[in-house]
Short mmCIF file of C-alpha atoms and ligand atoms in Angstrom, two decimals:
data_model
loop_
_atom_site.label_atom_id
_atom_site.label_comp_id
_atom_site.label_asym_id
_atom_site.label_seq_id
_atom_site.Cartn_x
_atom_site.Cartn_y
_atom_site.Cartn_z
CA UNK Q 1 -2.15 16.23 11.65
CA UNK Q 2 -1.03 17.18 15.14
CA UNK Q 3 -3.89 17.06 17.38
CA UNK Q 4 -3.87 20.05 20.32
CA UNK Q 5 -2.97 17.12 22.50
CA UNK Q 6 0.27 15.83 20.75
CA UNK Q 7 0.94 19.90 20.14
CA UNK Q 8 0.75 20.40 23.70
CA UNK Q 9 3.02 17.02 25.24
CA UNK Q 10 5.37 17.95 22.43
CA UNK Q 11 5.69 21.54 24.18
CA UNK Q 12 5.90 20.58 27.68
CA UNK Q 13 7.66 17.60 27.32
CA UNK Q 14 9.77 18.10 24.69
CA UNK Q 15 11.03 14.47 24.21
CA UNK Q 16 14.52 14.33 22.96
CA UNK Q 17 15.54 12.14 19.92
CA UNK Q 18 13.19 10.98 17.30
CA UNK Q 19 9.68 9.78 18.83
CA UNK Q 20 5.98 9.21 17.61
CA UNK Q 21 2.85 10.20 19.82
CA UNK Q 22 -0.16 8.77 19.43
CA UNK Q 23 -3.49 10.17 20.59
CA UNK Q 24 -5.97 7.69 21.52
CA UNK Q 25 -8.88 9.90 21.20
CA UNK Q 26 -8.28 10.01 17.14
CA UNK Q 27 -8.16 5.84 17.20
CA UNK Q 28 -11.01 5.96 19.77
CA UNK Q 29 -12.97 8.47 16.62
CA UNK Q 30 -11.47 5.75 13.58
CA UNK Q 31 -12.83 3.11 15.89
CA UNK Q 32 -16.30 4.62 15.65
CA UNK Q 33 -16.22 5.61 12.23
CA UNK Q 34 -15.36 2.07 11.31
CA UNK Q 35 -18.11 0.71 13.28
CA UNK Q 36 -20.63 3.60 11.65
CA UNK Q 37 -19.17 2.72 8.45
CA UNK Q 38 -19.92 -1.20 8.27
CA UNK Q 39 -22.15 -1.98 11.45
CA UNK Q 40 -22.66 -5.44 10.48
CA UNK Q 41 -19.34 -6.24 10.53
CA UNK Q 42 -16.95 -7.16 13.07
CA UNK Q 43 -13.66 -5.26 13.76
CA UNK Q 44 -10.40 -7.39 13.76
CA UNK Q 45 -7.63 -4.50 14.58
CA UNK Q 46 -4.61 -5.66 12.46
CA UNK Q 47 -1.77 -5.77 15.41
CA UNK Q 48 1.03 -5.34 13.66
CA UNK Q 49 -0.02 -2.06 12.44
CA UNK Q 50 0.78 -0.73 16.04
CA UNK Q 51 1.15 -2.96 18.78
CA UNK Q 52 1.32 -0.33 21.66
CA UNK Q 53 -0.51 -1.86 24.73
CA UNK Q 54 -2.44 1.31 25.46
CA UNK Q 55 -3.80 1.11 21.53
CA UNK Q 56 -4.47 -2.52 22.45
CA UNK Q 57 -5.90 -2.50 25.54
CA UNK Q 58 -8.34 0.97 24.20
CA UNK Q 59 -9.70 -1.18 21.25
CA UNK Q 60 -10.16 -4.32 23.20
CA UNK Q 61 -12.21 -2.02 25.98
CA UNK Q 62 -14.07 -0.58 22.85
CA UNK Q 63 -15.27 -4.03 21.56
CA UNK Q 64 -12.68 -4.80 18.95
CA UNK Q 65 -10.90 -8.05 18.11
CA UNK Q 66 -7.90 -8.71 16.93
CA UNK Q 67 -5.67 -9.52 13.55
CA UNK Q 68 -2.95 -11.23 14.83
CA UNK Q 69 0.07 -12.71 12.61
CA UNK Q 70 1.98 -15.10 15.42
CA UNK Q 71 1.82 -16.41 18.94
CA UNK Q 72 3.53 -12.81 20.55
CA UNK Q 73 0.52 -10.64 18.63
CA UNK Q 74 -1.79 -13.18 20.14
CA UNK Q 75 -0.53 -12.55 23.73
CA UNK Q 76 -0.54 -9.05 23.36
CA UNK Q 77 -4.31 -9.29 22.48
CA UNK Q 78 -4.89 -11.20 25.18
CA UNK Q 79 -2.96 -9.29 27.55
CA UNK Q 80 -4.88 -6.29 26.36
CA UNK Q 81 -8.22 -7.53 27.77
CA UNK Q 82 -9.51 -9.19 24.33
CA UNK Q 83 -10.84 -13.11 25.08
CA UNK Q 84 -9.88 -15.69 22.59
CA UNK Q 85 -12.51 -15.93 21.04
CA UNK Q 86 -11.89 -12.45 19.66
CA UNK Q 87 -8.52 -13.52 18.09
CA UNK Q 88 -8.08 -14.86 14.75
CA UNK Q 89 -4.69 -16.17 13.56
CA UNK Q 90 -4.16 -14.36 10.24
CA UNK Q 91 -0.76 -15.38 9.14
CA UNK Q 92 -1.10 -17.73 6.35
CA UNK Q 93 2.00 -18.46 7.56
CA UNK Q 94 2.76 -20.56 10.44
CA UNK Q 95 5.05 -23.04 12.05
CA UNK Q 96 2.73 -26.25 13.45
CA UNK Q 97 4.08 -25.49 16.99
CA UNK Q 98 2.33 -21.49 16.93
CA UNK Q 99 -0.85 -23.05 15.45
CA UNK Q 100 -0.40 -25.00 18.45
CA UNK Q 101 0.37 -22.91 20.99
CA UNK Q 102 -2.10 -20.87 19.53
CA UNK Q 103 -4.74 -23.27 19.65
CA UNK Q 104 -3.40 -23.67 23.33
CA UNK Q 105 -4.10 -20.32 24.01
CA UNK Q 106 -8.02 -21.09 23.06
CA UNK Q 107 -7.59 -19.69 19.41
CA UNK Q 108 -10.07 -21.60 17.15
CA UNK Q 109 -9.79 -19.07 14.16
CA UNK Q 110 -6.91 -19.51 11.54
CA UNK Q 111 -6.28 -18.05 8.27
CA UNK Q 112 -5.04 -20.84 5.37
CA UNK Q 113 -4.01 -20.42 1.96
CA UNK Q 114 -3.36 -23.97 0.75
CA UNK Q 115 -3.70 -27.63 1.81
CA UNK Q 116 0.02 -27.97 2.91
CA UNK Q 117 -1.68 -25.46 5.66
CA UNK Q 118 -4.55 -26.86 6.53
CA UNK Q 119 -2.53 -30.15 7.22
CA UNK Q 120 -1.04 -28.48 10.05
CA UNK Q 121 -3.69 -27.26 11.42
CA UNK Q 122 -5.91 -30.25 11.16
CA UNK Q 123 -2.85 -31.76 13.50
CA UNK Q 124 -2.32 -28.71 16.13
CA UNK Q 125 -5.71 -27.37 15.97
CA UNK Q 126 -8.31 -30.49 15.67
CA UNK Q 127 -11.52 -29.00 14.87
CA UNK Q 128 -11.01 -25.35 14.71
CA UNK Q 129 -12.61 -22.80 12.17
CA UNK Q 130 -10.57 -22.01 8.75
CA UNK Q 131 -10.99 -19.20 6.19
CA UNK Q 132 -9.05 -19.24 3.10
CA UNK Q 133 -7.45 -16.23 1.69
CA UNK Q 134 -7.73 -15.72 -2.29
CA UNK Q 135 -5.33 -13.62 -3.97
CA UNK Q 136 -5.94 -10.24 -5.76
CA UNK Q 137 -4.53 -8.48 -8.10
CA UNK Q 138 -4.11 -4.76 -5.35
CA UNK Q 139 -5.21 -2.41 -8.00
CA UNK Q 140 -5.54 0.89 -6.80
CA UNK Q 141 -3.22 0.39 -3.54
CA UNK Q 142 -0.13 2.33 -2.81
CA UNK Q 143 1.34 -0.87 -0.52
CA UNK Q 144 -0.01 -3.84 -2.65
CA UNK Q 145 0.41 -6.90 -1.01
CA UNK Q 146 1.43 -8.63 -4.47
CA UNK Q 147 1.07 -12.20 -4.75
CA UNK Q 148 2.76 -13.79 -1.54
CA UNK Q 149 -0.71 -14.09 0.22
CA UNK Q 150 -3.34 -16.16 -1.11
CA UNK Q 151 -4.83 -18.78 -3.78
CA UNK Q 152 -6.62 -18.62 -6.91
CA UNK Q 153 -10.61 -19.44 -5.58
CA UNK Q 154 -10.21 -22.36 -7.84
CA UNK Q 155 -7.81 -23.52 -5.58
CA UNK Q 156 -9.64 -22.05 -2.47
CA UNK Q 157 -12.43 -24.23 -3.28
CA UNK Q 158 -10.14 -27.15 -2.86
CA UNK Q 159 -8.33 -26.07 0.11
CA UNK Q 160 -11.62 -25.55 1.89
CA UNK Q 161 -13.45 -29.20 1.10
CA UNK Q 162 -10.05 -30.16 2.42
CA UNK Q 163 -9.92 -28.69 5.38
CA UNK Q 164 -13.79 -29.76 5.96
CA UNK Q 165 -12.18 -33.57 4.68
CA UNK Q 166 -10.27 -33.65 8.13
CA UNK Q 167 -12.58 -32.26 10.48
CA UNK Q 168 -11.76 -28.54 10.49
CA UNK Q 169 -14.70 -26.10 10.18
CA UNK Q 170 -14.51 -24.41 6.98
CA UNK Q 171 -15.96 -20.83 7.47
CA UNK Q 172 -14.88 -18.54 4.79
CA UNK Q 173 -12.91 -16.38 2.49
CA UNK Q 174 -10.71 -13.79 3.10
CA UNK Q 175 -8.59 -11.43 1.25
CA UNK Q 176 -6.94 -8.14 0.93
CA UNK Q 177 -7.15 -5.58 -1.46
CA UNK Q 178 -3.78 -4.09 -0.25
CA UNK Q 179 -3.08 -1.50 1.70
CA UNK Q 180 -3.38 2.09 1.44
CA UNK Q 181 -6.06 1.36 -0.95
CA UNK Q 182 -7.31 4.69 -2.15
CA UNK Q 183 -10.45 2.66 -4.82
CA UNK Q 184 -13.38 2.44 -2.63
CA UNK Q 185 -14.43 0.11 -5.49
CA UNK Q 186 -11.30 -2.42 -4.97
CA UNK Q 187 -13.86 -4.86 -2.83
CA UNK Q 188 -15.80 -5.80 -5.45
CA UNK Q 189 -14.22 -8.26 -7.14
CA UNK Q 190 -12.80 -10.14 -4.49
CA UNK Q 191 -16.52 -10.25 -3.36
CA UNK Q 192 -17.09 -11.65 -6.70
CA UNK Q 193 -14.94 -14.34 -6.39
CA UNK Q 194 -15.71 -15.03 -2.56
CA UNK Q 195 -19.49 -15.72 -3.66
CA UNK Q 196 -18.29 -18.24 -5.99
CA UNK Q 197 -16.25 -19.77 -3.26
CA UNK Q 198 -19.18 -20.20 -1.62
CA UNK Q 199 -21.69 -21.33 -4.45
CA UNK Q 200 -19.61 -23.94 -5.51
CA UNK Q 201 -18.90 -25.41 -1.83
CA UNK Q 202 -22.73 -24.80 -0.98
CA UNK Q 203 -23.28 -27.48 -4.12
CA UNK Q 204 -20.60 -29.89 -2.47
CA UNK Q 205 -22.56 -29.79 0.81
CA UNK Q 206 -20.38 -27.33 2.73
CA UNK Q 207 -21.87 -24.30 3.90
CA UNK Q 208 -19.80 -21.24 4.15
CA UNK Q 209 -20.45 -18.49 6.88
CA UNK Q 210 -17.85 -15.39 6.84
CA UNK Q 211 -16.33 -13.44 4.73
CA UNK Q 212 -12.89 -11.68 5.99
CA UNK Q 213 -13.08 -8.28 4.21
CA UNK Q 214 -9.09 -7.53 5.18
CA UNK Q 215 -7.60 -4.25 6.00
CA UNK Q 216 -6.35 -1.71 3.14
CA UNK Q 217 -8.51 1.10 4.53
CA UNK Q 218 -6.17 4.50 4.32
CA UNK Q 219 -4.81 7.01 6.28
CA UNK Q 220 -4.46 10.98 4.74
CA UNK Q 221 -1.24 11.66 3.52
CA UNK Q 222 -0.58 14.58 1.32
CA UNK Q 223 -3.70 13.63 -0.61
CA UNK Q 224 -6.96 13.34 0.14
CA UNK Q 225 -8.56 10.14 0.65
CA UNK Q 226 -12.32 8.74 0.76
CA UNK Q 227 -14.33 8.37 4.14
CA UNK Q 228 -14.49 5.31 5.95
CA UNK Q 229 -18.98 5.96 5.42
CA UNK Q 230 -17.62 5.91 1.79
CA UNK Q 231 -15.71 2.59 2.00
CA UNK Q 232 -18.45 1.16 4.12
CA UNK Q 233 -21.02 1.97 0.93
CA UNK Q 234 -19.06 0.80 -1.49
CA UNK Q 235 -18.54 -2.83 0.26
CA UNK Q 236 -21.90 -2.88 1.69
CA UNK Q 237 -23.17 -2.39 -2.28
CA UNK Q 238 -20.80 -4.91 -3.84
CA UNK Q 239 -21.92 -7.57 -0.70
CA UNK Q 240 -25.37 -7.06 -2.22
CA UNK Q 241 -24.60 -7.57 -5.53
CA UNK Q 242 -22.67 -10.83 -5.15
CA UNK Q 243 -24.45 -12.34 -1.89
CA UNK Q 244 -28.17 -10.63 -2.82
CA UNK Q 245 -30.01 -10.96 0.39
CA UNK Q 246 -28.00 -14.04 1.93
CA UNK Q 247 -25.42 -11.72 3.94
CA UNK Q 248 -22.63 -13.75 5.52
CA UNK Q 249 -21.06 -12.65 8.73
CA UNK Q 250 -18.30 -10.63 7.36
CA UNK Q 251 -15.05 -9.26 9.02
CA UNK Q 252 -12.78 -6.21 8.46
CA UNK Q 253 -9.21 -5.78 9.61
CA UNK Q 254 -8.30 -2.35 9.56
CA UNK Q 255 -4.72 -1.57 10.58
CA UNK Q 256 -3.35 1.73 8.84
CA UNK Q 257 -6.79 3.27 8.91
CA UNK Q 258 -7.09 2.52 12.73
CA UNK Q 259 -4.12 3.97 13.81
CA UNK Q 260 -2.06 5.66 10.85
CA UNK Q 261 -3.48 9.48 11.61
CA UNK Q 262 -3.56 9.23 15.08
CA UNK Q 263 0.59 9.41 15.18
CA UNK Q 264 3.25 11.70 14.23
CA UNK Q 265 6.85 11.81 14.83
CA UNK Q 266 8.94 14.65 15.61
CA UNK Q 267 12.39 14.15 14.30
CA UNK Q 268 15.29 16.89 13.79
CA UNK Q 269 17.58 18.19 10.64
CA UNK Q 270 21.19 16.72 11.66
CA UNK Q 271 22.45 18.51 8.18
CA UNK Q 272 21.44 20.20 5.16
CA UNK Q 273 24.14 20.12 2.27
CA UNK Q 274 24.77 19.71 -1.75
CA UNK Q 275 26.76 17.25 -3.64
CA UNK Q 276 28.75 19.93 -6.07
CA UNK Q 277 28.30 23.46 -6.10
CA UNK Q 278 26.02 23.54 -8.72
CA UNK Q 279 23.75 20.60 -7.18
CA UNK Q 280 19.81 21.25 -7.97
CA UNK Q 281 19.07 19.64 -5.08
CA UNK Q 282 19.94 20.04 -1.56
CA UNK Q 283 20.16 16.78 0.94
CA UNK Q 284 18.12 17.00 3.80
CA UNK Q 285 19.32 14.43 7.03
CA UNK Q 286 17.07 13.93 9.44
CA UNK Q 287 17.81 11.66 12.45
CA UNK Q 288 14.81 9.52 11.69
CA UNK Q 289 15.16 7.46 8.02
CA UNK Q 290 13.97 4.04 6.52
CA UNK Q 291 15.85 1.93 9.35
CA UNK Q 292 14.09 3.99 12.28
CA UNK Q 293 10.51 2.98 11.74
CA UNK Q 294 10.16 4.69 8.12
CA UNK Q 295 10.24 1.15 6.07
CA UNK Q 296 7.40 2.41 4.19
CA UNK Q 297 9.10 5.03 2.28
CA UNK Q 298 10.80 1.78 0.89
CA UNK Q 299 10.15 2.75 -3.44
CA UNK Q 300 9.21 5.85 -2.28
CA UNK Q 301 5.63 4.21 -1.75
CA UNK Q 302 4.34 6.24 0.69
CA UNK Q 303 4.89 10.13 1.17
CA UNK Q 304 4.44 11.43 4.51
CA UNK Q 305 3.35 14.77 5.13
CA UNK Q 306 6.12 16.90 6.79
CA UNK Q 307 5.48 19.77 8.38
CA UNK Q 308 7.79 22.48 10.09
CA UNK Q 309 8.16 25.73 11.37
CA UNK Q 310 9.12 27.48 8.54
CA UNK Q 311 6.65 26.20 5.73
CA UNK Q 312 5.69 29.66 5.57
CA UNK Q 313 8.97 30.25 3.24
CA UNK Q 314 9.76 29.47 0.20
CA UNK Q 315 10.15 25.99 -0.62
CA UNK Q 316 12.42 24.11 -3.06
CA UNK Q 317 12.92 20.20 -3.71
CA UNK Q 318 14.86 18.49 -1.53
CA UNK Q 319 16.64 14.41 -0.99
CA UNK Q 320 16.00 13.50 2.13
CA UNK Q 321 17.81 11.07 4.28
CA UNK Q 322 17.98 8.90 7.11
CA UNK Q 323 21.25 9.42 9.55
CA UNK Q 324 22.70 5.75 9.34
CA UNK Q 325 25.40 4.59 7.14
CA UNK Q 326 23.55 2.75 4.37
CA UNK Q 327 23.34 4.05 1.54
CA UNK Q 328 19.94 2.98 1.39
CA UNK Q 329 18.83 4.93 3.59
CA UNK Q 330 17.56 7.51 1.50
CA UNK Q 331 13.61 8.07 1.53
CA UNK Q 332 12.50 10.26 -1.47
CA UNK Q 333 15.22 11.31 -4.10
CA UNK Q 334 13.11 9.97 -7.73
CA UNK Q 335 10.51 12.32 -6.88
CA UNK Q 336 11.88 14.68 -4.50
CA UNK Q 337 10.38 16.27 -1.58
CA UNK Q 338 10.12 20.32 -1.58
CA UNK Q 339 10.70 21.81 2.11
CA UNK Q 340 11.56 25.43 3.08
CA UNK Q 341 14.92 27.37 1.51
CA UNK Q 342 15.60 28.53 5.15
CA UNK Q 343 15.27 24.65 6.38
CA UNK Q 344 18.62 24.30 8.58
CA UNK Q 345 20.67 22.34 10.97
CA UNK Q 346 18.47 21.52 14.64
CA UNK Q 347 15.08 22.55 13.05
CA UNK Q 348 12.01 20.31 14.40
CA UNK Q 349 10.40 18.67 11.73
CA UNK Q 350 7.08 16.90 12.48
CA UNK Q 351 6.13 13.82 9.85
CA UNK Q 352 2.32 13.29 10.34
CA UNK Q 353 0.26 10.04 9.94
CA UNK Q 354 2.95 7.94 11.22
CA UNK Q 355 0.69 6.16 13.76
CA UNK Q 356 0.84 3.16 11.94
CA UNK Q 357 3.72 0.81 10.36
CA UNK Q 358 6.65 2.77 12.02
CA UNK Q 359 7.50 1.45 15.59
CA UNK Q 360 7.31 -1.92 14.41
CA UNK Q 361 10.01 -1.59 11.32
CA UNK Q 362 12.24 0.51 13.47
CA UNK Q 363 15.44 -1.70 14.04
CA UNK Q 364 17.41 -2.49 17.35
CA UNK Q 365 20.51 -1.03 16.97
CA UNK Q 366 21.50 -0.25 13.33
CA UNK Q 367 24.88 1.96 13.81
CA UNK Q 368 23.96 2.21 17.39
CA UNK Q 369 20.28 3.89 16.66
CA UNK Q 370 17.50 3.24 19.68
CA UNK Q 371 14.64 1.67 17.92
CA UNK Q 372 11.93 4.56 17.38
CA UNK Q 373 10.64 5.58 21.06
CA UNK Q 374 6.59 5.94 21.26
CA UNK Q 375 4.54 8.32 23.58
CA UNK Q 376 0.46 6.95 23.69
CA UNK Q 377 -1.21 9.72 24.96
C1 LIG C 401 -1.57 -6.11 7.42
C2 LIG C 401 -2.88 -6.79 7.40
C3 LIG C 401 -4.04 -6.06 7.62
C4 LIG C 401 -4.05 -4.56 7.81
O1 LIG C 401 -3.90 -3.91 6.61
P1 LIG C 401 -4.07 -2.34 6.48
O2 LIG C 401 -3.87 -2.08 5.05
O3 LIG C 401 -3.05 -1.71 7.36
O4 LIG C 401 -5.44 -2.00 6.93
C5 LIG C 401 -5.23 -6.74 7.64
N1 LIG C 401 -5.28 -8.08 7.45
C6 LIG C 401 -4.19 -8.82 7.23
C7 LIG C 401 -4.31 -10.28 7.04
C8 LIG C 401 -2.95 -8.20 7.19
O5 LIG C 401 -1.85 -8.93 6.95
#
């Protein structure tokens, strides 16, 4: 939703073009919720989620650490205020040089997925700490993260004594449950199979310390979704179950749930037309679409809630559009999206919860487009 505060820049400012605004008091309240939520665990803010330097430098002033996928994210952190210490290298995917220049940097906290991996890093990062990430199967997510990230635990068993084999310290587990994850319940059975991780490696002499919880913690779009107090229940109950009262340290990496409802973009009708005269449907263009920071519309995966001036009319289903020249640039026509009969040419539309996963995917200059502008108020 709008806050007053993004209501009130919008009307004396009145940016022109397409732009988000972000209020930092609603990441400031996700930041607390979060730590209310799970209070025993740390908070690594997942970067690329939004990488604004006033969202950066806010969370590192806060207390939180940082999710970071490459050497850029990592200066950004850094820039931001956070130490190194409070940076983990998350990308299970990483050129030897960024482990290095990461290690450079004073990282000591990388993120593995395989031995190939944890070769590098044994040579660009003697000695540092290494988690490795099992796969799973992102039930219950509306943005799984399928199977690109990630090992069977069989494997991360393997990958671990390895990495303990040339004098890396293996600390953990991690894993995602993918985002948007709407199952409060979608934890569990990675827990499951992180406790194994660490059973087995506990009887080979290796002692395990941290558990990397991930990110998939949701923003509200048209539906509702659960608290962060229920999320933090849920885990805290299925860390019981498969840890009983030998905790690890355990990590979350909230991205969309950080900063997703603390954003929304105003954006403008360019046209409103039909395909034949006896089209169902009208076409809505807007001047924002999937190439100006709305990627995640990609399969129509998530639905943003759009809002305008005249929702008090009548509303019929619409296919709405992006103003570049692909013809993929078309954001919900299976399941179209109903907006007001009276909807016309130069309205304001505003697309909430679009604080998160938007600047980032915006490109540089498709058909001569600005990449997506952002206010951080
Ligand atoms: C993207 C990502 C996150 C953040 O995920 P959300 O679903 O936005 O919370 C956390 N951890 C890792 C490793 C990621 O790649």
């Amino acid at each position: 939703m709008a806050t007053q505060r993004i209501t009130d820049f919008l009307a004396t400012r009145r940016p022109n073009g397409p732009c988000l605004i972000v209020d930092l008091d609603v990441v400031r309240d996700n930041f607390d919720g979060f730590r209310k939520a799970l209070p025993d665990s740390a908070i690594f803010y997942a970067v690329k989620a939004n990488p604004a330097p006033e969202i950066l430098r806010l969370l590192a002033s806060l207390g939180s650490n940082f999710d970071c996928a490459s050497v850029a994210e990592i200066e950004m952190a850094l820039n931001a205020g956070a130490s190194a210490d409070r940076v983990s290298y998350g990308n299970t995917i990483k050129k030897e040089r960024d482990i290095a220049a990461a290690h450079t940097l004073g990282v000591s906290l990388f993120a593995v997925d395989c031995v190939e991996e944890v070769e590098k890093i044994a040579r660009a990062a003697p000695g540092a700490r290494v988690f490795c990430r099992v796969l799973t199967d992102g039930a219950g997510a509306e943005w799984p993260l399928s199977r690109k990230f990630g090992c069977v635990p069989a494997m991360a068993i393997d990958v671990l004594e390895a990495a303990h084999r040339l004098g890396l310290v293996a600390t953990g587990v991690s894993f995602h449950v993918g985002s948007q994850q709407t199952d409060t319940n979608a934890w569990d059975g990675a827990l499951a199979d992180a406790a194994h991780v660490f059973r087995t490696l506990a009887e080979r002499g290796i002692v395990l310390t941290l558990v990397n919880m991930g990110g998939g913690f949701p923003t509200r779009y048209l539906k509702d979704v659960p608290t962060a107090k229920a999320y933090g229940q849920a885990i805290f109950a299925a860390l019981r179950r498969h840890f009983g009262n030998r905790l690890p340290e355990t990590i979350i990496e909230p991205g969309r749930g950080m900063v997703g409802d603390a954003g929304v973009i105003k954006a403008e009708v360019v046209l409103v037309s039909r395909k034949s005269a006896t089209d169902e449907n009208r076409w809505v263009f807007l001047d924002i679409g999937k190439f100006g920071g709305l990627a995640e519309t990609m399969d129509e995966a998530i639905r943003y809630p759009i809002v305008t001036a005249r929702d008090g009319d009548r509303k019929e289903p619409c296919v709405l559009a992006g103003p570049t020249c692909d013809s993929a640039d078309v954001m919900y026509e299976k399941v179209p999206y109903p907006l007001p009969i009276t909807l016309t040419v130069g309205d304001e539309v505003l697309i909430e919860g679009t604080g998160a996963y938007t600047t980032t995917y915006a490109s540089v200059a498709f058909n001569g487009f600005e990449p997506l502008r952002a206010y951080i108020i």
